[in-house]
Amino acid sequence: MGFVLAAAGSAVGLGNIWKFPYITGENGGGAFVLVYLLCILLVGVPVMIAEILLGRATKASPVSAYRSQSRPGSPWVGIGVLGVLAAYLLLSYYSAVAGWAMHYTYLSVTNEIAGSSPEQVQGLFAALTASVPTGLGWQFAFLLLTFGVVAAGVTHGIERWARIMMPSLLVLMLVLLGKAMTMDGWGEGIEFLFGMRTDNLTAGGVLEALGHAFFTLSLGMGSMITYGSYLSSKDDLASASLLTAGTDTLVALLASMVVFPIAFTFALEPGAGPGLIFVTIPTALAQMAGGSILSIVFFVMLVFAALTSAIAIFEVVTAYLVDDFGLSRNKACVTGGLAVVLIGVPPSVSAVWFDRVDYFVSNWALPLGGLGIAVFVAWKMNAALRRGEFESGSRLAKFYRTWLWILKYPVPACIVVVFLHAVGLV
Ligand code: PHE
């Protein structure tokens, strides 16, 4: 259970509450959600098992895990390095959005949300994106918090907190869901989310659904390898992966079931883009009894969920600097941190850069990393070690062959076909 909560702390983050609703809105709902769920189940879960398994088998950090399972100078180590690059770029814009959540925490504390009209709430987001210093200031504050936690070595302490925060976040989402159910736009919102309208789905949308499955489950950059290295041989790896993926999907669906009814009730555009939750959720909170307290609680939890994910992302960068460049942990945090701060400026000041970096990381780098991990674990890793790891402590040991088969054929095939489809070749 401790492992699942820690892994869920990494998986549940802005991807679930901020990103999933907004890309679902942009892709017209319904069919996109279905493709996403299929990607989670058919590609995400098998790859998650592979990543955690590699971590537990090698007890190493991401890049070293590949190295320990291949010959010196082997190109397989490149998958690990690609993961480090993805982690570095991902943090550059993830921190910008986490900074928005911090700004909204501040707005909640100073009581600027409760009682506001929907227009005023929209004005708050417009004012935030219009002010470069505000955006950058909060982004740096969030990054400092992340680096501080990693440098001080209190990651485990934070994860312990996550054990309280994560279930509380779930409860709060249920409260908001209760409110959404009473709204005029409830039926329309749910229809948008689960109704089958395939005409809106494009090849780019399918790529985005696949990419988001990796993003939301924290896969494709080796981050879960780190979590696997904490796992003991008595733990049930496959069940833990399923539970982590299930929790993550539940939070994403809950967030969307809150966001879309609000959007339809207040005639807000579902395809409004990255600002969607920062407009919809405060609009509802502003109207609710106890809204000022609830909005503080919501945004504190959102920052917290972002923090546990950002720690997992930054860990990939620091572990690489420690293992491959021989830096001390503190030096690695400072060097890695400075590099992230520098690269964090463009996505924070330019929406075009933000979209570009997100597009590259989520839709290409993470699925490519996932493809590499799947092929490496299925085809390259020592077979006896792989089987032993899958079966050790597992109630699902009898599914070893099924999992391996899925990882060998359908997973790589799916990723390659979606890539080719996205560039128009199939
Ligand atoms: N899964 C996290 C989220 O959904 C983001 C993340 C990606 C964390 C990769 C770690 C590694 O917000």
CSV table of C-alpha atoms and ligand atoms in Angstrom, one decimal:
chain,number,residue,atom,x,y,z
A,1,MET,CA,0.0,0.0,0.0
A,2,GLY,CA,2.9,2.4,0.8
A,3,PHE,CA,4.3,1.8,-2.6
A,4,VAL,CA,1.0,2.3,-4.4
A,5,LEU,CA,0.5,5.6,-2.5
A,6,ALA,CA,4.1,6.8,-3.4
A,7,ALA,CA,3.7,5.7,-7.1
A,8,ALA,CA,0.2,7.3,-7.2
A,9,GLY,CA,1.8,10.5,-5.7
A,10,SER,CA,4.0,10.6,-8.8
A,11,ALA,CA,1.3,9.6,-11.2
A,12,VAL,CA,-1.5,11.8,-9.9
A,13,GLY,CA,-0.7,15.4,-10.7
A,14,LEU,CA,-1.4,18.2,-13.1
A,15,GLY,CA,-1.8,15.5,-15.8
A,16,ASN,CA,-5.0,14.3,-14.3
A,17,ILE,CA,-6.6,17.5,-13.0
A,18,TRP,CA,-5.3,20.2,-15.4
A,19,LYS,CA,-4.3,18.4,-18.6
A,20,PHE,CA,-6.7,15.6,-19.1
A,21,PRO,CA,-9.8,17.8,-19.0
A,22,TYR,CA,-8.4,20.4,-21.3
A,23,ILE,CA,-7.1,18.0,-24.0
A,24,THR,CA,-10.4,16.1,-23.8
A,25,GLY,CA,-12.2,19.4,-24.4
A,26,GLU,CA,-9.9,20.3,-27.3
A,27,ASN,CA,-10.5,16.8,-28.9
A,28,GLY,CA,-14.3,16.9,-28.6
A,29,GLY,CA,-14.7,14.5,-25.7
A,30,GLY,CA,-16.3,11.0,-26.2
A,31,ALA,CA,-14.2,9.1,-28.6
A,32,PHE,CA,-11.0,10.7,-27.3
A,33,VAL,CA,-11.8,9.5,-23.8
A,34,LEU,CA,-12.3,5.9,-25.1
A,35,VAL,CA,-9.1,5.9,-27.0
A,36,TYR,CA,-7.3,7.2,-23.9
A,37,LEU,CA,-8.7,4.5,-21.7
A,38,LEU,CA,-7.7,1.9,-24.2
A,39,CYS,CA,-4.2,3.3,-24.3
A,40,ILE,CA,-4.0,3.2,-20.5
A,41,LEU,CA,-5.1,-0.4,-20.4
A,42,LEU,CA,-3.3,-1.9,-23.4
A,43,VAL,CA,-0.1,0.1,-23.5
A,44,GLY,CA,0.2,2.0,-20.2
A,45,VAL,CA,-0.3,-0.8,-17.7
A,46,PRO,CA,2.1,-3.3,-19.4
A,47,VAL,CA,4.7,-0.6,-19.8
A,48,MET,CA,4.3,0.5,-16.1
A,49,ILE,CA,4.9,-3.1,-15.0
A,50,ALA,CA,8.0,-3.2,-17.3
A,51,GLU,CA,9.4,0.0,-15.8
A,52,ILE,CA,8.8,-0.9,-12.2
A,53,LEU,CA,10.2,-4.4,-12.8
A,54,LEU,CA,13.4,-3.1,-14.3
A,55,GLY,CA,13.8,-0.8,-11.3
A,56,ARG,CA,13.2,-3.6,-8.8
A,57,ALA,CA,15.5,-6.1,-10.7
A,58,THR,CA,18.4,-3.6,-10.9
A,59,LYS,CA,17.9,-1.5,-7.8
A,60,ALA,CA,19.4,1.3,-9.9
A,61,SER,CA,18.5,4.8,-11.1
A,62,PRO,CA,17.0,5.0,-14.6
A,63,VAL,CA,20.1,5.3,-16.8
A,64,SER,CA,22.2,2.9,-14.7
A,65,ALA,CA,19.3,0.4,-14.9
A,66,TYR,CA,19.7,0.1,-18.6
A,67,ARG,CA,23.5,0.1,-18.3
A,68,SER,CA,23.5,-2.8,-15.9
A,69,GLN,CA,21.4,-4.9,-18.3
A,70,SER,CA,23.4,-4.3,-21.4
A,71,ARG,CA,26.9,-4.4,-22.7
A,72,PRO,CA,29.3,-1.5,-22.3
A,73,GLY,CA,28.7,1.2,-24.9
A,74,SER,CA,25.4,-0.3,-25.8
A,75,PRO,CA,22.9,2.0,-27.6
A,76,TRP,CA,20.2,0.9,-25.2
A,77,VAL,CA,21.6,3.3,-22.6
A,78,GLY,CA,20.3,6.0,-25.1
A,79,ILE,CA,16.7,5.3,-24.0
A,80,GLY,CA,17.6,6.3,-20.5
A,81,VAL,CA,19.3,9.5,-21.7
A,82,LEU,CA,16.3,10.3,-23.9
A,83,GLY,CA,14.3,10.0,-20.7
A,84,VAL,CA,16.5,12.4,-18.9
A,85,LEU,CA,16.1,14.9,-21.7
A,86,ALA,CA,12.3,14.4,-21.6
A,87,ALA,CA,12.3,14.9,-17.8
A,88,TYR,CA,14.3,18.1,-18.1
A,89,LEU,CA,12.0,19.6,-20.8
A,90,LEU,CA,8.8,18.4,-19.1
A,91,LEU,CA,9.7,20.2,-15.9
A,92,SER,CA,10.2,23.4,-17.8
A,93,TYR,CA,6.5,23.8,-18.5
A,94,TYR,CA,5.1,21.6,-15.7
A,95,SER,CA,6.5,24.1,-13.2
A,96,ALA,CA,4.8,27.0,-15.1
A,97,VAL,CA,1.4,25.4,-14.6
A,98,ALA,CA,2.2,24.4,-11.0
A,99,GLY,CA,3.0,28.1,-10.6
A,100,TRP,CA,-0.5,29.0,-11.8
A,101,ALA,CA,-1.9,26.7,-9.1
A,102,MET,CA,0.3,28.5,-6.5
A,103,HIS,CA,-1.0,31.8,-7.7
A,104,TYR,CA,-4.6,30.6,-7.4
A,105,THR,CA,-3.8,29.4,-3.8
A,106,TYR,CA,-2.7,33.0,-3.1
A,107,LEU,CA,-5.9,34.3,-4.8
A,108,SER,CA,-8.0,32.0,-2.6
A,109,VAL,CA,-6.2,33.0,0.6
A,110,THR,CA,-6.7,36.7,-0.2
A,111,ASN,CA,-10.4,35.9,-0.9
A,112,GLU,CA,-10.5,37.0,-4.5
A,113,ILE,CA,-12.4,34.0,-5.8
A,114,ALA,CA,-15.3,33.5,-3.5
A,115,GLY,CA,-18.3,35.5,-4.6
A,116,SER,CA,-16.8,36.5,-8.0
A,117,SER,CA,-18.9,36.4,-11.1
A,118,PRO,CA,-17.9,34.0,-13.9
A,119,GLU,CA,-16.6,37.0,-15.9
A,120,GLN,CA,-14.5,38.1,-13.0
A,121,VAL,CA,-13.1,34.6,-12.6
A,122,GLN,CA,-12.2,34.6,-16.3
A,123,GLY,CA,-10.5,38.0,-15.8
A,124,LEU,CA,-8.3,36.4,-13.1
A,125,PHE,CA,-6.8,33.9,-15.5
A,126,ALA,CA,-6.4,36.5,-18.3
A,127,ALA,CA,-4.6,38.8,-15.8
A,128,LEU,CA,-2.3,36.0,-14.8
A,129,THR,CA,-1.3,35.0,-18.4
A,130,ALA,CA,-0.9,38.7,-19.3
A,131,SER,CA,1.7,39.3,-16.5
A,132,VAL,CA,5.1,37.7,-17.3
A,133,PRO,CA,6.6,38.6,-13.8
A,134,THR,CA,3.7,37.0,-12.0
A,135,GLY,CA,3.9,33.8,-14.0
A,136,LEU,CA,7.7,33.6,-13.8
A,137,GLY,CA,7.7,34.5,-10.1
A,138,TRP,CA,5.3,31.7,-9.1
A,139,GLN,CA,7.1,29.2,-11.4
A,140,PHE,CA,10.4,29.9,-9.7
A,141,ALA,CA,8.8,29.6,-6.3
A,142,PHE,CA,7.5,26.2,-7.2
A,143,LEU,CA,10.8,25.1,-8.7
A,144,LEU,CA,12.6,26.2,-5.5
A,145,LEU,CA,10.2,24.2,-3.5
A,146,THR,CA,10.9,21.1,-5.6
A,147,PHE,CA,14.7,21.5,-5.6
A,148,GLY,CA,14.6,22.2,-1.9
A,149,VAL,CA,12.7,19.0,-1.1
A,150,VAL,CA,15.0,16.9,-3.3
A,151,ALA,CA,18.2,18.5,-2.1
A,152,ALA,CA,17.2,18.2,1.6
A,153,GLY,CA,16.6,14.6,1.0
A,154,VAL,CA,13.1,14.8,2.5
A,155,THR,CA,11.4,13.2,-0.5
A,156,HIS,CA,10.2,10.4,1.7
A,157,GLY,CA,8.7,12.8,4.2
A,158,ILE,CA,6.8,14.5,1.4
A,159,GLU,CA,5.6,11.1,0.2
A,160,ARG,CA,4.3,10.4,3.7
A,161,TRP,CA,2.3,13.6,3.5
A,162,ALA,CA,1.0,12.5,0.1
A,163,ARG,CA,-0.7,9.6,1.9
A,164,ILE,CA,-3.0,12.0,3.6
A,165,MET,CA,-3.2,14.5,0.7
A,166,MET,CA,-4.1,12.1,-2.0
A,167,PRO,CA,-7.2,10.5,-0.3
A,168,SER,CA,-8.2,14.0,0.8
A,169,LEU,CA,-8.0,15.2,-2.8
A,170,LEU,CA,-10.2,12.4,-3.9
A,171,VAL,CA,-12.8,13.3,-1.2
A,172,LEU,CA,-12.7,16.9,-2.3
A,173,MET,CA,-13.3,15.9,-5.9
A,174,LEU,CA,-16.3,13.9,-4.8
A,175,VAL,CA,-17.7,17.0,-3.0
A,176,LEU,CA,-17.2,19.0,-6.2
A,177,LEU,CA,-18.8,16.2,-8.2
A,178,GLY,CA,-21.8,16.4,-5.9
A,179,LYS,CA,-22.1,20.1,-6.7
A,180,ALA,CA,-21.6,19.5,-10.5
A,181,MET,CA,-24.5,17.0,-10.4
A,182,THR,CA,-26.9,19.7,-9.3
A,183,MET,CA,-26.0,22.0,-12.1
A,184,ASP,CA,-28.0,22.6,-15.3
A,185,GLY,CA,-25.1,21.5,-17.5
A,186,TRP,CA,-24.6,18.1,-15.8
A,187,GLY,CA,-26.3,16.0,-18.5
A,188,GLU,CA,-24.6,17.9,-21.3
A,189,GLY,CA,-21.2,17.6,-19.6
A,190,ILE,CA,-21.5,13.9,-19.1
A,191,GLU,CA,-22.8,13.4,-22.6
A,192,PHE,CA,-19.8,15.3,-23.9
A,193,LEU,CA,-17.4,13.2,-21.9
A,194,PHE,CA,-18.9,9.7,-22.6
A,195,GLY,CA,-21.1,10.1,-25.7
A,196,MET,CA,-19.7,8.5,-28.8
A,197,ARG,CA,-18.9,11.2,-31.3
A,198,THR,CA,-16.2,9.7,-33.5
A,199,ASP,CA,-16.3,12.5,-36.0
A,200,ASN,CA,-14.2,14.8,-33.8
A,201,LEU,CA,-11.3,12.4,-33.4
A,202,THR,CA,-8.3,13.1,-35.6
A,203,ALA,CA,-5.0,11.2,-36.1
A,204,GLY,CA,-3.4,14.0,-34.0
A,205,GLY,CA,-6.0,13.3,-31.3
A,206,VAL,CA,-5.1,9.6,-31.2
A,207,LEU,CA,-1.4,10.5,-30.8
A,208,GLU,CA,-2.3,12.9,-28.0
A,209,ALA,CA,-4.4,10.2,-26.2
A,210,LEU,CA,-1.4,7.8,-26.4
A,211,GLY,CA,1.1,10.5,-25.3
A,212,HIS,CA,-1.1,11.5,-22.4
A,213,ALA,CA,-1.4,7.8,-21.2
A,214,PHE,CA,2.4,8.0,-20.7
A,215,PHE,CA,2.3,11.5,-19.3
A,216,THR,CA,-0.3,10.7,-16.7
A,217,LEU,CA,1.1,7.4,-15.6
A,218,SER,CA,4.6,8.9,-15.3
A,219,LEU,CA,6.0,6.5,-18.0
A,220,GLY,CA,8.5,6.7,-20.7
A,221,MET,CA,11.2,8.6,-19.0
A,222,GLY,CA,12.4,6.0,-16.5
A,223,SER,CA,10.8,7.7,-13.5
A,224,MET,CA,9.0,4.6,-12.4
A,225,ILE,CA,12.3,2.7,-12.5
A,226,THR,CA,13.2,4.7,-9.4
A,227,TYR,CA,10.0,3.7,-7.7
A,228,GLY,CA,10.6,0.1,-8.6
A,229,SER,CA,14.0,0.2,-6.9
A,230,TYR,CA,12.2,0.9,-3.6
A,231,LEU,CA,10.0,-2.1,-3.9
A,232,SER,CA,10.9,-5.3,-2.0
A,233,SER,CA,10.8,-8.8,-3.6
A,234,LYS,CA,7.8,-9.6,-1.4
A,235,ASP,CA,5.7,-6.9,-3.0
A,236,ASP,CA,3.2,-7.7,-5.7
A,237,LEU,CA,4.4,-5.6,-8.5
A,238,ALA,CA,1.7,-6.3,-11.1
A,239,SER,CA,-1.2,-5.7,-8.7
A,240,ALA,CA,0.5,-2.5,-7.5
A,241,SER,CA,0.8,-1.2,-11.1
A,242,LEU,CA,-2.8,-2.0,-11.8
A,243,LEU,CA,-3.9,-0.2,-8.6
A,244,THR,CA,-1.7,2.8,-9.4
A,245,ALA,CA,-3.1,3.1,-12.9
A,246,GLY,CA,-6.6,2.6,-11.7
A,247,THR,CA,-6.3,5.4,-9.1
A,248,ASP,CA,-4.8,7.7,-11.7
A,249,THR,CA,-7.5,7.1,-14.2
A,250,LEU,CA,-10.2,7.6,-11.5
A,251,VAL,CA,-8.9,11.0,-10.6
A,252,ALA,CA,-8.7,12.1,-14.2
A,253,LEU,CA,-12.3,11.0,-14.9
A,254,LEU,CA,-13.5,12.6,-11.7
A,255,ALA,CA,-11.9,15.9,-12.6
A,256,SER,CA,-13.5,15.8,-16.0
A,257,MET,CA,-16.9,15.0,-14.6
A,258,VAL,CA,-16.6,18.1,-12.5
A,259,VAL,CA,-15.1,20.4,-15.2
A,260,PHE,CA,-17.5,19.8,-18.1
A,261,PRO,CA,-20.8,20.2,-16.3
A,262,ILE,CA,-19.5,23.5,-15.0
A,263,ALA,CA,-18.3,24.6,-18.5
A,264,PHE,CA,-21.8,23.8,-20.0
A,265,THR,CA,-23.7,25.4,-17.1
A,266,PHE,CA,-21.8,28.7,-17.5
A,267,ALA,CA,-21.4,28.6,-21.3
A,268,LEU,CA,-17.6,28.3,-21.0
A,269,GLU,CA,-15.8,26.9,-24.0
A,270,PRO,CA,-14.8,23.2,-23.4
A,271,GLY,CA,-12.0,23.5,-25.9
A,272,ALA,CA,-10.6,26.7,-24.2
A,273,GLY,CA,-7.1,25.1,-23.8
A,274,PRO,CA,-4.7,25.1,-20.8
A,275,GLY,CA,-6.7,27.6,-18.8
A,276,LEU,CA,-9.8,25.4,-18.6
A,277,ILE,CA,-9.7,24.2,-15.0
A,278,PHE,CA,-8.4,27.6,-13.8
A,279,VAL,CA,-11.7,29.1,-15.1
A,280,THR,CA,-14.2,26.3,-14.5
A,281,ILE,CA,-13.4,25.1,-11.0
A,282,PRO,CA,-13.1,28.6,-9.5
A,283,THR,CA,-16.4,29.6,-11.2
A,284,ALA,CA,-18.1,26.8,-9.3
A,285,LEU,CA,-16.3,27.4,-6.1
A,286,ALA,CA,-17.2,31.1,-6.2
A,287,GLN,CA,-20.8,30.1,-6.1
A,288,MET,CA,-20.6,27.5,-3.4
A,289,ALA,CA,-21.3,27.8,0.3
A,290,GLY,CA,-17.9,27.6,2.0
A,291,GLY,CA,-16.3,28.3,-1.3
A,292,SER,CA,-13.5,30.4,0.1
A,293,ILE,CA,-12.3,27.6,2.3
A,294,LEU,CA,-12.9,24.9,-0.3
A,295,SER,CA,-10.9,26.9,-2.9
A,296,ILE,CA,-7.9,27.2,-0.6
A,297,VAL,CA,-8.1,23.4,0.1
A,298,PHE,CA,-8.5,22.6,-3.6
A,299,PHE,CA,-5.5,24.7,-4.8
A,300,VAL,CA,-3.2,23.6,-1.9
A,301,MET,CA,-3.9,20.0,-2.9
A,302,LEU,CA,-3.3,20.8,-6.5
A,303,VAL,CA,0.0,22.3,-5.7
A,304,PHE,CA,0.8,19.3,-3.5
A,305,ALA,CA,-0.1,16.8,-6.2
A,306,ALA,CA,2.1,18.8,-8.7
A,307,LEU,CA,4.9,18.8,-6.2
A,308,THR,CA,5.0,15.0,-5.7
A,309,SER,CA,5.0,14.6,-9.5
A,310,ALA,CA,7.7,17.3,-10.0
A,311,ILE,CA,9.9,15.6,-7.4
A,312,ALA,CA,9.6,12.3,-9.4
A,313,ILE,CA,10.5,14.2,-12.6
A,314,PHE,CA,13.5,16.1,-11.1
A,315,GLU,CA,14.8,12.9,-9.5
A,316,VAL,CA,15.4,11.5,-13.0
A,317,VAL,CA,17.6,14.5,-13.8
A,318,THR,CA,19.5,14.5,-10.5
A,319,ALA,CA,20.1,10.8,-10.4
A,320,TYR,CA,21.7,11.1,-13.9
A,321,LEU,CA,24.0,13.9,-12.9
A,322,VAL,CA,25.1,12.0,-9.8
A,323,ASP,CA,25.6,8.6,-11.5
A,324,ASP,CA,27.1,9.7,-14.8
A,325,PHE,CA,28.9,12.9,-13.9
A,326,GLY,CA,30.0,12.0,-10.4
A,327,LEU,CA,28.4,15.1,-8.9
A,328,SER,CA,27.4,15.1,-5.2
A,329,ARG,CA,23.6,15.1,-4.7
A,330,ASN,CA,23.6,18.8,-3.6
A,331,LYS,CA,25.7,19.9,-6.6
A,332,ALA,CA,23.4,17.8,-8.9
A,333,CYS,CA,20.4,19.6,-7.5
A,334,VAL,CA,21.9,23.0,-8.0
A,335,THR,CA,23.2,22.3,-11.5
A,336,GLY,CA,20.1,20.5,-12.6
A,337,GLY,CA,18.0,23.2,-10.9
A,338,LEU,CA,19.7,26.1,-12.6
A,339,ALA,CA,19.4,24.4,-16.0
A,340,VAL,CA,15.6,23.8,-15.4
A,341,VAL,CA,15.1,27.4,-14.4
A,342,LEU,CA,16.8,28.7,-17.6
A,343,ILE,CA,14.8,26.4,-19.8
A,344,GLY,CA,11.6,27.2,-17.9
A,345,VAL,CA,11.5,30.8,-19.2
A,346,PRO,CA,10.4,30.3,-22.8
A,347,PRO,CA,7.3,28.1,-22.1
A,348,SER,CA,6.4,30.5,-19.3
A,349,VAL,CA,6.5,33.6,-21.4
A,350,SER,CA,5.2,32.2,-24.7
A,351,ALA,CA,2.1,30.1,-25.3
A,352,VAL,CA,3.6,29.0,-28.6
A,353,TRP,CA,6.7,27.6,-26.9
A,354,PHE,CA,4.6,26.0,-24.2
A,355,ASP,CA,2.6,24.1,-26.8
A,356,ARG,CA,5.7,23.1,-28.8
A,357,VAL,CA,7.6,21.7,-25.8
A,358,ASP,CA,4.5,19.9,-24.5
A,359,TYR,CA,3.8,18.5,-28.0
A,360,PHE,CA,7.3,17.2,-28.3
A,361,VAL,CA,7.6,15.8,-24.8
A,362,SER,CA,4.1,14.3,-24.4
A,363,ASN,CA,3.4,13.1,-27.9
A,364,TRP,CA,6.8,12.0,-29.1
A,365,ALA,CA,9.5,11.7,-26.4
A,366,LEU,CA,7.5,9.8,-23.8
A,367,PRO,CA,5.9,7.3,-26.2
A,368,LEU,CA,9.3,6.8,-27.8
A,369,GLY,CA,10.8,6.2,-24.4
A,370,GLY,CA,7.9,3.8,-23.6
A,371,LEU,CA,8.6,1.9,-26.8
A,372,GLY,CA,12.2,1.6,-25.9
A,373,ILE,CA,11.4,0.4,-22.4
A,374,ALA,CA,8.9,-2.2,-23.7
A,375,VAL,CA,11.3,-3.5,-26.3
A,376,PHE,CA,14.2,-3.5,-23.9
A,377,VAL,CA,12.4,-5.4,-21.1
A,378,ALA,CA,10.6,-7.8,-23.5
A,379,TRP,CA,13.4,-8.6,-25.9
A,380,LYS,CA,16.7,-7.7,-24.3
A,381,MET,CA,16.5,-8.2,-20.6
A,382,ASN,CA,17.7,-11.4,-19.0
A,383,ALA,CA,14.7,-13.7,-19.3
A,384,ALA,CA,15.1,-15.6,-16.0
A,385,LEU,CA,15.6,-12.4,-14.1
A,386,ARG,CA,12.5,-10.9,-15.8
A,387,ARG,CA,10.3,-13.9,-15.0
A,388,GLY,CA,11.6,-14.1,-11.4
A,389,GLU,CA,10.8,-10.4,-10.8
A,390,PHE,CA,7.3,-10.6,-12.3
A,391,GLU,CA,6.4,-13.7,-10.3
A,392,SER,CA,8.0,-12.8,-7.0
A,393,GLY,CA,5.4,-11.9,-4.4
A,394,SER,CA,2.7,-11.7,-7.1
A,395,ARG,CA,-0.9,-13.0,-7.0
A,396,LEU,CA,-0.9,-12.4,-10.7
A,397,ALA,CA,2.1,-14.6,-11.5
A,398,LYS,CA,0.0,-16.8,-13.8
A,399,PHE,CA,-0.3,-13.8,-16.2
A,400,TYR,CA,3.4,-13.6,-16.8
A,401,ARG,CA,3.1,-15.0,-20.4
A,402,THR,CA,0.2,-12.8,-21.3
A,403,TRP,CA,1.9,-9.7,-20.0
A,404,LEU,CA,5.1,-10.6,-21.9
A,405,TRP,CA,3.3,-11.3,-25.1
A,406,ILE,CA,1.5,-8.0,-24.9
A,407,LEU,CA,4.7,-6.2,-24.2
A,408,LYS,CA,6.5,-8.0,-27.1
A,409,TYR,CA,3.9,-7.4,-29.9
A,410,PRO,CA,0.8,-5.3,-29.3
A,411,VAL,CA,2.6,-2.5,-27.3
A,412,PRO,CA,5.3,-1.7,-29.8
A,413,ALA,CA,2.9,-2.2,-32.7
A,414,CYS,CA,0.4,0.2,-31.2
A,415,ILE,CA,3.0,2.9,-30.6
A,416,VAL,CA,4.5,2.6,-34.1
A,417,VAL,CA,1.1,2.6,-35.8
A,418,VAL,CA,0.0,5.7,-33.9
A,419,PHE,CA,3.3,7.4,-34.8
A,420,LEU,CA,3.0,6.5,-38.5
A,421,HIS,CA,-0.7,7.5,-38.5
A,422,ALA,CA,0.1,10.9,-36.9
A,423,VAL,CA,2.6,11.7,-39.7
A,424,GLY,CA,0.1,10.5,-42.3
A,425,LEU,CA,1.9,7.3,-43.4
A,426,VAL,CA,-0.9,4.9,-42.5
B,1,PHE,N1,2.2,11.8,-14.1
B,1,PHE,C1,2.4,13.2,-13.7
B,1,PHE,C2,1.1,13.9,-13.9
B,1,PHE,O1,0.2,13.4,-14.4
B,1,PHE,C3,3.5,13.8,-14.5
B,1,PHE,C4,4.8,13.0,-14.5
B,1,PHE,C5,5.3,12.6,-15.7
B,1,PHE,C6,5.5,12.7,-13.3
B,1,PHE,C7,6.5,11.8,-15.7
B,1,PHE,C8,6.6,11.9,-13.3
B,1,PHE,C9,7.1,11.5,-14.5
B,1,PHE,O2,1.0,15.1,-13.5
